[in-house]
Structures are given as structure tokens and as C-alpha cells.
Amino acid sequence: MLMLFDHPLIQHKLGVLRDEGTSHKLFRELVCEISTLMGYEATRDMELVDIQIKTPMEEASAKKLADSDAVLVPILRAGLGMVDGLLSILPNARVGHIGLYRDHATCEPIAYYCNIPDNIADAACFVLDPMLATGGSAIAAIEQLKSRGAKKIKYLCLIAAPEGIRALSSAHGDVYIYAAAVDRCLNESGYILPGLGDAGDRLFATI
Ligand code: PRP
Ligand code: URA
């Protein structure tokens, strides 16, 4: 299950994000802004309850979000760039962290950190990572979340490779994938083409 965003604001911001001349500061701002815009759609199925309020004019019926629990789970490092964007629309969300890096030779994910909140079985969990390349990191992170009881998981990335979508869909067919773009392919080193380079390095100025 894949939801692709064709909204002009997202597509415009993505073009600037990809540009190699974009500064680290602007890159961080754009990752945050695109995440907020994607979050608007990824939260569409949140439950509402009816309430009565009083406007300055009269009594009125209104809606309010049901007491639903949201958990954001960025995959370190690059997923951190998406957290504030989601928190701006889900200010009460809990945040867990999963640390994974790709082995440069094999592209296999190596786990180095996991801190997930308790009692997440009923929570709407949002796994965040700008890049879905081979899919190894996403698959491993979602396995960790499921092993801690998560049942409602959505995966948000900015750029996905077809290879990653196939791998993630076959490993976790129950997880809805939200992406701002599906790119052409991976190169021999497992980088997305045309992509945007190394998302973590561009976010944290480590290039
Ligand atoms: C990047 C990216 C994803 C992963 C995607 O992280 O942020 O987590 O690669 O690749 P995959 O789909 O092939 O697993 P990286 O391993 O470079 O770590 P970093 O964010 O700490 O730089
Ligand atoms: N991770 C990145 O940051 N970029 C890619 O193109 C692939 C994996």
C-alpha cells in the first residue's frame, strides 16, 4: 500500500531539497516542512468525537480528536529531521528512537539503539526516515516496533526507490507507505538515483 504525494507545494519543496546547492539550514527546514504536509494526509484516519461548545454567539456542535495515542519513531540519524514537522501537528505524540546504520559494503542495516515507549499496541505509530533505498532499515525498524507490540504502523519517507517499496511491501504488507516521490533506481552502492545524496550528511552537515 503506497500513497504518493503529487501536491504542488510538496513537489516544489522536494526539487529544492534535492538540489546540491541547497544549504544545510534550508535542507533541514524543507525536510521539516514536507514532513508536516505529508503528516496532514497520513493522519486523515484519526478518530473524532462530537462535543458541544459555546461560541461567543451560541451553543454549537463541534468535533475534537478522540483520545488517540500517536508515537513517532524516527530512524536515526536522518529520521530525526522529520520529527519536528510531525510534532507541529501532533504535539502530544510520544517519540521513540531506533538507531540503524547501513554497512557500507553490504547495505545491511546494523542496529545500535532502540528506545521505544511502552504500551504501543493501540497507538498509531509513524516510522520516519527520509530515504527508503533497499528497504533494509525500514524493515528492521518495523520488526523492532512489532516485537514491542505495535499493531498500527505507517511508514513516512520523502524519497523511495522502487526496490525499497517492493522489499518493504513484501516484508510488512500491513504497513502503509507514504512517499513524496518514487525515484528511478539504486546505484551499485545502494544510493537512490536521482535521490538527494546522503540525507543524514546533508541534515547534519557531516559532508
Ligand atoms: C540512510 C537513511 C535510511 C537508510 C536507507 O541511513 O536515512 O535509514 O540509509 O537505506 P536502506 O533502505 O537501504 O536501508 P544511513 O544508514 O546512511 O544512516 P544515517 O542516517 O545515520 O546517515
Ligand atoms: N540513504 C541515503 O541517505 N541516501 C540514499 O540515496 C540511500 C540511502
PDB file of C-alpha atoms and ligand atoms in Angstrom:
ATOM      1  CA  MET A   1       0.000   0.000   0.000  1.00  0.00           C
ATOM      2  CA  LEU A   2       1.604   3.204  -1.217  1.00  0.00           C
ATOM      3  CA  MET A   3       0.412   6.792  -1.067  1.00  0.00           C
ATOM      4  CA  LEU A   4       2.346   9.185  -3.314  1.00  0.00           C
ATOM      5  CA  PHE A   5       2.052  12.937  -2.851  1.00  0.00           C
ATOM      6  CA  ASP A   6       1.516  14.964  -6.003  1.00  0.00           C
ATOM      7  CA  HIS A   7       0.709  18.202  -4.153  1.00  0.00           C
ATOM      8  CA  PRO A   8       2.465  21.140  -5.848  1.00  0.00           C
ATOM      9  CA  LEU A   9       3.869  22.513  -2.577  1.00  0.00           C
ATOM     10  CA  ILE A  10       5.476  19.171  -1.761  1.00  0.00           C
ATOM     11  CA  GLN A  11       6.827  18.712  -5.277  1.00  0.00           C
ATOM     12  CA  HIS A  12       8.283  22.233  -5.305  1.00  0.00           C
ATOM     13  CA  LYS A  13       9.967  21.805  -1.929  1.00  0.00           C
ATOM     14  CA  LEU A  14      11.313  18.411  -2.961  1.00  0.00           C
ATOM     15  CA  GLY A  15      13.021  19.941  -6.002  1.00  0.00           C
ATOM     16  CA  VAL A  16      14.818  22.476  -3.817  1.00  0.00           C
ATOM     17  CA  LEU A  17      15.707  19.742  -1.320  1.00  0.00           C
ATOM     18  CA  ARG A  18      17.350  17.599  -3.989  1.00  0.00           C
ATOM     19  CA  ASP A  19      19.461  20.460  -5.375  1.00  0.00           C
ATOM     20  CA  GLU A  20      23.104  20.003  -4.405  1.00  0.00           C
ATOM     21  CA  GLY A  21      23.422  23.774  -3.862  1.00  0.00           C
ATOM     22  CA  THR A  22      20.842  23.818  -1.067  1.00  0.00           C
ATOM     23  CA  SER A  23      22.367  24.779   2.287  1.00  0.00           C
ATOM     24  CA  HIS A  24      22.184  22.511   5.348  1.00  0.00           C
ATOM     25  CA  LYS A  25      19.928  25.056   7.055  1.00  0.00           C
ATOM     26  CA  LEU A  26      17.426  25.165   4.191  1.00  0.00           C
ATOM     27  CA  PHE A  27      17.655  21.379   3.808  1.00  0.00           C
ATOM     28  CA  ARG A  28      16.629  20.913   7.455  1.00  0.00           C
ATOM     29  CA  GLU A  29      13.769  23.402   7.095  1.00  0.00           C
ATOM     30  CA  LEU A  30      12.466  21.697   3.963  1.00  0.00           C
ATOM     31  CA  VAL A  31      12.578  18.194   5.462  1.00  0.00           C
ATOM     32  CA  CYS A  32      10.566  19.553   8.374  1.00  0.00           C
ATOM     33  CA  GLU A  33       8.025  21.361   6.162  1.00  0.00           C
ATOM     34  CA  ILE A  34       7.487  18.440   3.788  1.00  0.00           C
ATOM     35  CA  SER A  35       7.002  16.137   6.785  1.00  0.00           C
ATOM     36  CA  THR A  36       4.265  18.397   8.124  1.00  0.00           C
ATOM     37  CA  LEU A  37       2.486  18.446   4.771  1.00  0.00           C
ATOM     38  CA  MET A  38       2.720  14.648   4.477  1.00  0.00           C
ATOM     39  CA  GLY A  39       1.546  14.276   8.051  1.00  0.00           C
ATOM     40  CA  TYR A  40      -1.642  16.121   7.173  1.00  0.00           C
ATOM     41  CA  GLU A  41      -2.613  13.237   4.882  1.00  0.00           C
ATOM     42  CA  ALA A  42      -1.102  10.454   6.991  1.00  0.00           C
ATOM     43  CA  THR A  43      -3.347  11.474   9.897  1.00  0.00           C
ATOM     44  CA  ARG A  44      -6.525  11.551   7.819  1.00  0.00           C
ATOM     45  CA  ASP A  45      -7.984   8.475   9.552  1.00  0.00           C
ATOM     46  CA  MET A  46      -7.643   9.869  13.088  1.00  0.00           C
ATOM     47  CA  GLU A  47     -10.852   9.469  15.053  1.00  0.00           C
ATOM     48  CA  LEU A  48     -13.056  12.382  16.051  1.00  0.00           C
ATOM     49  CA  VAL A  49     -15.686  12.674  18.762  1.00  0.00           C
ATOM     50  CA  ASP A  50     -18.650  15.018  18.865  1.00  0.00           C
ATOM     51  CA  ILE A  51     -18.590  17.738  21.502  1.00  0.00           C
ATOM     52  CA  GLN A  52     -20.746  20.697  22.467  1.00  0.00           C
ATOM     53  CA  ILE A  53     -19.082  24.094  22.755  1.00  0.00           C
ATOM     54  CA  LYS A  54     -20.228  27.651  23.204  1.00  0.00           C
ATOM     55  CA  THR A  55     -19.135  30.249  20.659  1.00  0.00           C
ATOM     56  CA  PRO A  56     -19.441  33.932  21.600  1.00  0.00           C
ATOM     57  CA  MET A  57     -22.806  33.721  19.775  1.00  0.00           C
ATOM     58  CA  GLU A  58     -24.463  30.455  20.878  1.00  0.00           C
ATOM     59  CA  GLU A  59     -24.165  26.769  21.696  1.00  0.00           C
ATOM     60  CA  ALA A  60     -22.696  24.721  18.829  1.00  0.00           C
ATOM     61  CA  SER A  61     -21.762  21.181  17.923  1.00  0.00           C
ATOM     62  CA  ALA A  62     -18.098  20.662  17.164  1.00  0.00           C
ATOM     63  CA  LYS A  63     -15.531  17.906  16.744  1.00  0.00           C
ATOM     64  CA  LYS A  64     -12.473  17.047  18.729  1.00  0.00           C
ATOM     65  CA  LEU A  65      -9.785  14.419  18.280  1.00  0.00           C
ATOM     66  CA  ALA A  66     -10.546  11.265  20.232  1.00  0.00           C
ATOM     67  CA  ASP A  67      -8.006  10.451  22.938  1.00  0.00           C
ATOM     68  CA  SER A  68      -5.783   8.692  20.460  1.00  0.00           C
ATOM     69  CA  ASP A  69      -2.187   7.923  21.127  1.00  0.00           C
ATOM     70  CA  ALA A  70       0.411   8.678  18.450  1.00  0.00           C
ATOM     71  CA  VAL A  71       4.024   7.527  18.573  1.00  0.00           C
ATOM     72  CA  LEU A  72       6.665   8.948  16.249  1.00  0.00           C
ATOM     73  CA  VAL A  73       9.651   6.714  15.606  1.00  0.00           C
ATOM     74  CA  PRO A  74      12.485   8.340  13.657  1.00  0.00           C
ATOM     75  CA  ILE A  75      15.200   6.050  12.334  1.00  0.00           C
ATOM     76  CA  LEU A  76      18.487   7.684  13.371  1.00  0.00           C
ATOM     77  CA  ARG A  77      20.027   9.731  12.134  1.00  0.00           C
ATOM     78  CA  ALA A  78      18.140  11.162   9.181  1.00  0.00           C
ATOM     79  CA  GLY A  79      14.650  10.418  10.526  1.00  0.00           C
ATOM     80  CA  LEU A  80      15.291  12.987  13.262  1.00  0.00           C
ATOM     81  CA  GLY A  81      14.842  15.688  10.636  1.00  0.00           C
ATOM     82  CA  MET A  82      11.170  14.728  10.254  1.00  0.00           C
ATOM     83  CA  VAL A  83      10.205  14.726  13.937  1.00  0.00           C
ATOM     84  CA  ASP A  84       9.531  18.439  14.456  1.00  0.00           C
ATOM     85  CA  GLY A  85       7.429  18.574  11.310  1.00  0.00           C
ATOM     86  CA  LEU A  86       5.127  15.863  12.664  1.00  0.00           C
ATOM     87  CA  LEU A  87       5.143  17.237  16.200  1.00  0.00           C
ATOM     88  CA  SER A  88       3.846  20.544  14.854  1.00  0.00           C
ATOM     89  CA  ILE A  89       0.556  18.789  14.016  1.00  0.00           C
ATOM     90  CA  LEU A  90       0.699  16.027  16.647  1.00  0.00           C
ATOM     91  CA  PRO A  91       2.011  17.980  19.660  1.00  0.00           C
ATOM     92  CA  ASN A  92       1.115  15.266  22.159  1.00  0.00           C
ATOM     93  CA  ALA A  93       2.783  12.432  20.291  1.00  0.00           C
ATOM     94  CA  ARG A  94       5.284  10.287  22.154  1.00  0.00           C
ATOM     95  CA  VAL A  95       8.645   9.865  20.442  1.00  0.00           C
ATOM     96  CA  GLY A  96      10.740   6.710  20.316  1.00  0.00           C
ATOM     97  CA  HIS A  97      14.099   6.283  18.583  1.00  0.00           C
ATOM     98  CA  ILE A  98      15.611   3.469  16.568  1.00  0.00           C
ATOM     99  CA  GLY A  99      19.294   3.697  15.653  1.00  0.00           C
ATOM    100  CA  LEU A 100      20.352   1.880  12.481  1.00  0.00           C
ATOM    101  CA  TYR A 101      23.126   2.484  10.017  1.00  0.00           C
ATOM    102  CA  ARG A 102      23.870   0.744   6.754  1.00  0.00           C
ATOM    103  CA  ASP A 103      27.004  -1.281   6.403  1.00  0.00           C
ATOM    104  CA  HIS A 104      28.786   0.459   3.525  1.00  0.00           C
ATOM    105  CA  ALA A 105      29.841  -2.769   1.844  1.00  0.00           C
ATOM    106  CA  THR A 106      26.633  -4.800   2.147  1.00  0.00           C
ATOM    107  CA  CYS A 107      23.927  -2.127   2.732  1.00  0.00           C
ATOM    108  CA  GLU A 108      22.664  -4.364   5.565  1.00  0.00           C
ATOM    109  CA  PRO A 109      21.223  -2.392   8.487  1.00  0.00           C
ATOM    110  CA  ILE A 110      23.230  -2.515  11.716  1.00  0.00           C
ATOM    111  CA  ALA A 111      21.168  -1.823  14.853  1.00  0.00           C
ATOM    112  CA  TYR A 112      22.824   0.307  17.555  1.00  0.00           C
ATOM    113  CA  TYR A 113      19.990   1.871  19.564  1.00  0.00           C
ATOM    114  CA  CYS A 114      16.358   1.239  20.387  1.00  0.00           C
ATOM    115  CA  ASN A 115      14.243   3.238  22.803  1.00  0.00           C
ATOM    116  CA  ILE A 116      10.523   2.717  22.207  1.00  0.00           C
ATOM    117  CA  PRO A 117       7.793   3.890  24.603  1.00  0.00           C
ATOM    118  CA  ASP A 118       5.785   1.237  26.479  1.00  0.00           C
ATOM    119  CA  ASN A 119       2.189   0.276  25.688  1.00  0.00           C
ATOM    120  CA  ILE A 120       2.142   0.935  21.974  1.00  0.00           C
ATOM    121  CA  ALA A 121      -0.311  -1.802  20.940  1.00  0.00           C
ATOM    122  CA  ASP A 122      -3.163   0.654  20.430  1.00  0.00           C
ATOM    123  CA  ALA A 123      -1.063   3.618  19.346  1.00  0.00           C
ATOM    124  CA  ALA A 124      -0.812   4.953  15.808  1.00  0.00           C
ATOM    125  CA  CYS A 125       2.905   4.550  15.128  1.00  0.00           C
ATOM    126  CA  PHE A 126       4.643   6.635  12.455  1.00  0.00           C
ATOM    127  CA  VAL A 127       8.084   5.412  11.386  1.00  0.00           C
ATOM    128  CA  LEU A 128      10.057   8.323   9.933  1.00  0.00           C
ATOM    129  CA  ASP A 129      13.014   8.210   7.557  1.00  0.00           C
ATOM    130  CA  PRO A 130      13.599  10.480   4.549  1.00  0.00           C
ATOM    131  CA  MET A 131      15.121   7.722   2.401  1.00  0.00           C
ATOM    132  CA  LEU A 132      13.765   4.271   1.504  1.00  0.00           C
ATOM    133  CA  ALA A 133      16.578   2.715  -0.531  1.00  0.00           C
ATOM    134  CA  THR A 134      16.996  -1.079  -0.314  1.00  0.00           C
ATOM    135  CA  GLY A 135      14.330  -1.121   2.396  1.00  0.00           C
ATOM    136  CA  GLY A 136      16.593  -2.928   4.872  1.00  0.00           C
ATOM    137  CA  SER A 137      16.481  -0.169   7.507  1.00  0.00           C
ATOM    138  CA  ALA A 138      12.706   0.268   7.293  1.00  0.00           C
ATOM    139  CA  ILE A 139      12.105  -3.484   7.510  1.00  0.00           C
ATOM    140  CA  ALA A 140      14.402  -3.846  10.537  1.00  0.00           C
ATOM    141  CA  ALA A 141      12.885  -0.829  12.335  1.00  0.00           C
ATOM    142  CA  ILE A 142       9.338  -2.075  11.810  1.00  0.00           C
ATOM    143  CA  GLU A 143      10.358  -5.536  13.063  1.00  0.00           C
ATOM    144  CA  GLN A 144      11.633  -3.901  16.258  1.00  0.00           C
ATOM    145  CA  LEU A 145       8.404  -1.957  16.657  1.00  0.00           C
ATOM    146  CA  LYS A 146       6.236  -5.020  16.070  1.00  0.00           C
ATOM    147  CA  SER A 147       8.288  -7.048  18.542  1.00  0.00           C
ATOM    148  CA  ARG A 148       7.359  -4.405  21.141  1.00  0.00           C
ATOM    149  CA  GLY A 149       3.683  -4.806  20.364  1.00  0.00           C
ATOM    150  CA  ALA A 150       2.932  -2.142  17.742  1.00  0.00           C
ATOM    151  CA  LYS A 151      -0.013  -3.061  15.541  1.00  0.00           C
ATOM    152  CA  LYS A 152      -0.878   0.140  13.698  1.00  0.00           C
ATOM    153  CA  ILE A 153       2.200   1.260  11.795  1.00  0.00           C
ATOM    154  CA  LYS A 154       2.622   3.799   8.999  1.00  0.00           C
ATOM    155  CA  TYR A 155       5.926   4.499   7.287  1.00  0.00           C
ATOM    156  CA  LEU A 156       6.724   8.009   6.022  1.00  0.00           C
ATOM    157  CA  CYS A 157       9.647   8.761   3.720  1.00  0.00           C
ATOM    158  CA  LEU A 158      10.430  11.593   1.356  1.00  0.00           C
ATOM    159  CA  ILE A 159      12.106   9.639  -1.451  1.00  0.00           C
ATOM    160  CA  ALA A 160      11.623   5.939  -2.159  1.00  0.00           C
ATOM    161  CA  ALA A 161      13.354   3.623  -4.603  1.00  0.00           C
ATOM    162  CA  PRO A 162      11.186   1.015  -6.357  1.00  0.00           C
ATOM    163  CA  GLU A 163      13.444  -1.670  -4.850  1.00  0.00           C
ATOM    164  CA  GLY A 164      12.719  -0.424  -1.324  1.00  0.00           C
ATOM    165  CA  ILE A 165       8.979  -0.232  -1.875  1.00  0.00           C
ATOM    166  CA  ARG A 166       8.942  -3.816  -3.145  1.00  0.00           C
ATOM    167  CA  ALA A 167      11.053  -5.111  -0.242  1.00  0.00           C
ATOM    168  CA  LEU A 168       9.096  -3.257   2.449  1.00  0.00           C
ATOM    169  CA  SER A 169       5.723  -4.202   0.976  1.00  0.00           C
ATOM    170  CA  SER A 170       6.654  -7.854   0.841  1.00  0.00           C
ATOM    171  CA  ALA A 171       8.123  -7.914   4.389  1.00  0.00           C
ATOM    172  CA  HIS A 172       5.361  -5.830   6.023  1.00  0.00           C
ATOM    173  CA  GLY A 173       2.307  -5.822   3.775  1.00  0.00           C
ATOM    174  CA  ASP A 174       0.190  -4.335   6.575  1.00  0.00           C
ATOM    175  CA  VAL A 175       2.251  -1.127   6.738  1.00  0.00           C
ATOM    176  CA  TYR A 176       1.029   1.810   4.663  1.00  0.00           C
ATOM    177  CA  ILE A 177       3.901   3.628   2.905  1.00  0.00           C
ATOM    178  CA  TYR A 178       3.703   7.397   2.372  1.00  0.00           C
ATOM    179  CA  ALA A 179       6.288   8.876  -0.012  1.00  0.00           C
ATOM    180  CA  ALA A 180       6.743  12.254  -1.680  1.00  0.00           C
ATOM    181  CA  ALA A 181       8.493  10.677  -4.675  1.00  0.00           C
ATOM    182  CA  VAL A 182       9.420   7.324  -6.156  1.00  0.00           C
ATOM    183  CA  ASP A 183      12.765   7.635  -7.927  1.00  0.00           C
ATOM    184  CA  ARG A 184      14.302   5.643 -10.763  1.00  0.00           C
ATOM    185  CA  CYS A 185      16.560   3.059  -9.099  1.00  0.00           C
ATOM    186  CA  LEU A 186      19.508   2.395  -6.791  1.00  0.00           C
ATOM    187  CA  ASN A 187      23.124   2.673  -7.888  1.00  0.00           C
ATOM    188  CA  GLU A 188      25.705  -0.049  -7.188  1.00  0.00           C
ATOM    189  CA  SER A 189      26.354   1.423  -3.719  1.00  0.00           C
ATOM    190  CA  GLY A 190      22.681   1.387  -2.754  1.00  0.00           C
ATOM    191  CA  TYR A 191      22.121   5.130  -3.208  1.00  0.00           C
ATOM    192  CA  ILE A 192      18.899   6.391  -4.752  1.00  0.00           C
ATOM    193  CA  LEU A 193      19.036   7.908  -8.272  1.00  0.00           C
ATOM    194  CA  PRO A 194      18.457  10.772  -8.745  1.00  0.00           C
ATOM    195  CA  GLY A 195      17.791  10.984  -4.991  1.00  0.00           C
ATOM    196  CA  LEU A 196      19.367  13.717  -2.907  1.00  0.00           C
ATOM    197  CA  GLY A 197      22.602  12.115  -1.746  1.00  0.00           C
ATOM    198  CA  ASP A 198      23.140  11.125   1.868  1.00  0.00           C
ATOM    199  CA  ALA A 199      20.214  12.550   3.829  1.00  0.00           C
ATOM    200  CA  GLY A 200      21.928  12.280   7.234  1.00  0.00           C
ATOM    201  CA  ASP A 201      25.042  14.059   5.999  1.00  0.00           C
ATOM    202  CA  ARG A 202      23.041  16.862   4.390  1.00  0.00           C
ATOM    203  CA  LEU A 203      20.882  17.315   7.510  1.00  0.00           C
ATOM    204  CA  PHE A 204      23.721  17.325   9.983  1.00  0.00           C
ATOM    205  CA  ALA A 205      26.455  18.943   7.875  1.00  0.00           C
ATOM    206  CA  THR A 206      28.746  15.943   8.061  1.00  0.00           C
ATOM    207  CA  ILE A 207      29.904  16.156   4.441  1.00  0.00           C
TER     208      ILE A 207
HETATM  209  C1  PRP B   1      20.087   6.110   5.441  1.00  0.00           C
HETATM  210  C2  PRP B   1      18.640   6.537   5.515  1.00  0.00           C
HETATM  211  C3  PRP B   1      17.942   5.252   5.855  1.00  0.00           C
HETATM  212  C4  PRP B   1      18.772   4.237   5.140  1.00  0.00           C
HETATM  213  C5  PRP B   1      18.027   3.799   3.905  1.00  0.00           C
HETATM  214  O1  PRP B   1      20.633   5.992   6.690  1.00  0.00           O
HETATM  215  O2  PRP B   1      18.395   7.560   6.438  1.00  0.00           O
HETATM  216  O3  PRP B   1      17.904   4.976   7.248  1.00  0.00           O
HETATM  217  O4  PRP B   1      20.002   4.867   4.774  1.00  0.00           O
HETATM  218  O5  PRP B   1      18.688   2.802   3.257  1.00  0.00           O
HETATM  219  P1  PRP B   1      18.095   1.333   3.143  1.00  0.00           P
HETATM  220  O6  PRP B   1      16.683   1.473   2.695  1.00  0.00           O
HETATM  221  O7  PRP B   1      18.982   0.715   2.091  1.00  0.00           O
HETATM  222  O8  PRP B   1      18.226   0.649   4.463  1.00  0.00           O
HETATM  223  P2  PRP B   1      22.183   5.675   6.929  1.00  0.00           P
HETATM  224  O9  PRP B   1      22.401   4.206   7.048  1.00  0.00           O
HETATM  225  O10 PRP B   1      23.001   6.387   5.894  1.00  0.00           O
HETATM  226  O11 PRP B   1      22.440   6.261   8.375  1.00  0.00           O
HETATM  227  P3  PRP B   1      22.439   7.787   8.851  1.00  0.00           P
HETATM  228  O12 PRP B   1      21.014   8.290   8.752  1.00  0.00           O
HETATM  229  O13 PRP B   1      22.906   7.687  10.263  1.00  0.00           O
HETATM  230  O14 PRP B   1      23.353   8.574   7.974  1.00  0.00           O
HETATM  231  N1  URA B   2      20.465   6.700   2.335  1.00  0.00           N
HETATM  232  C1  URA B   2      20.594   7.983   1.941  1.00  0.00           C
HETATM  233  O1  URA B   2      20.754   8.883   2.770  1.00  0.00           O
HETATM  234  N2  URA B   2      20.532   8.247   0.627  1.00  0.00           N
HETATM  235  C2  URA B   2      20.335   7.305  -0.295  1.00  0.00           C
HETATM  236  O2  URA B   2      20.280   7.619  -1.508  1.00  0.00           O
HETATM  237  C3  URA B   2      20.218   5.969   0.127  1.00  0.00           C
HETATM  238  C4  URA B   2      20.273   5.696   1.452  1.00  0.00           C
END
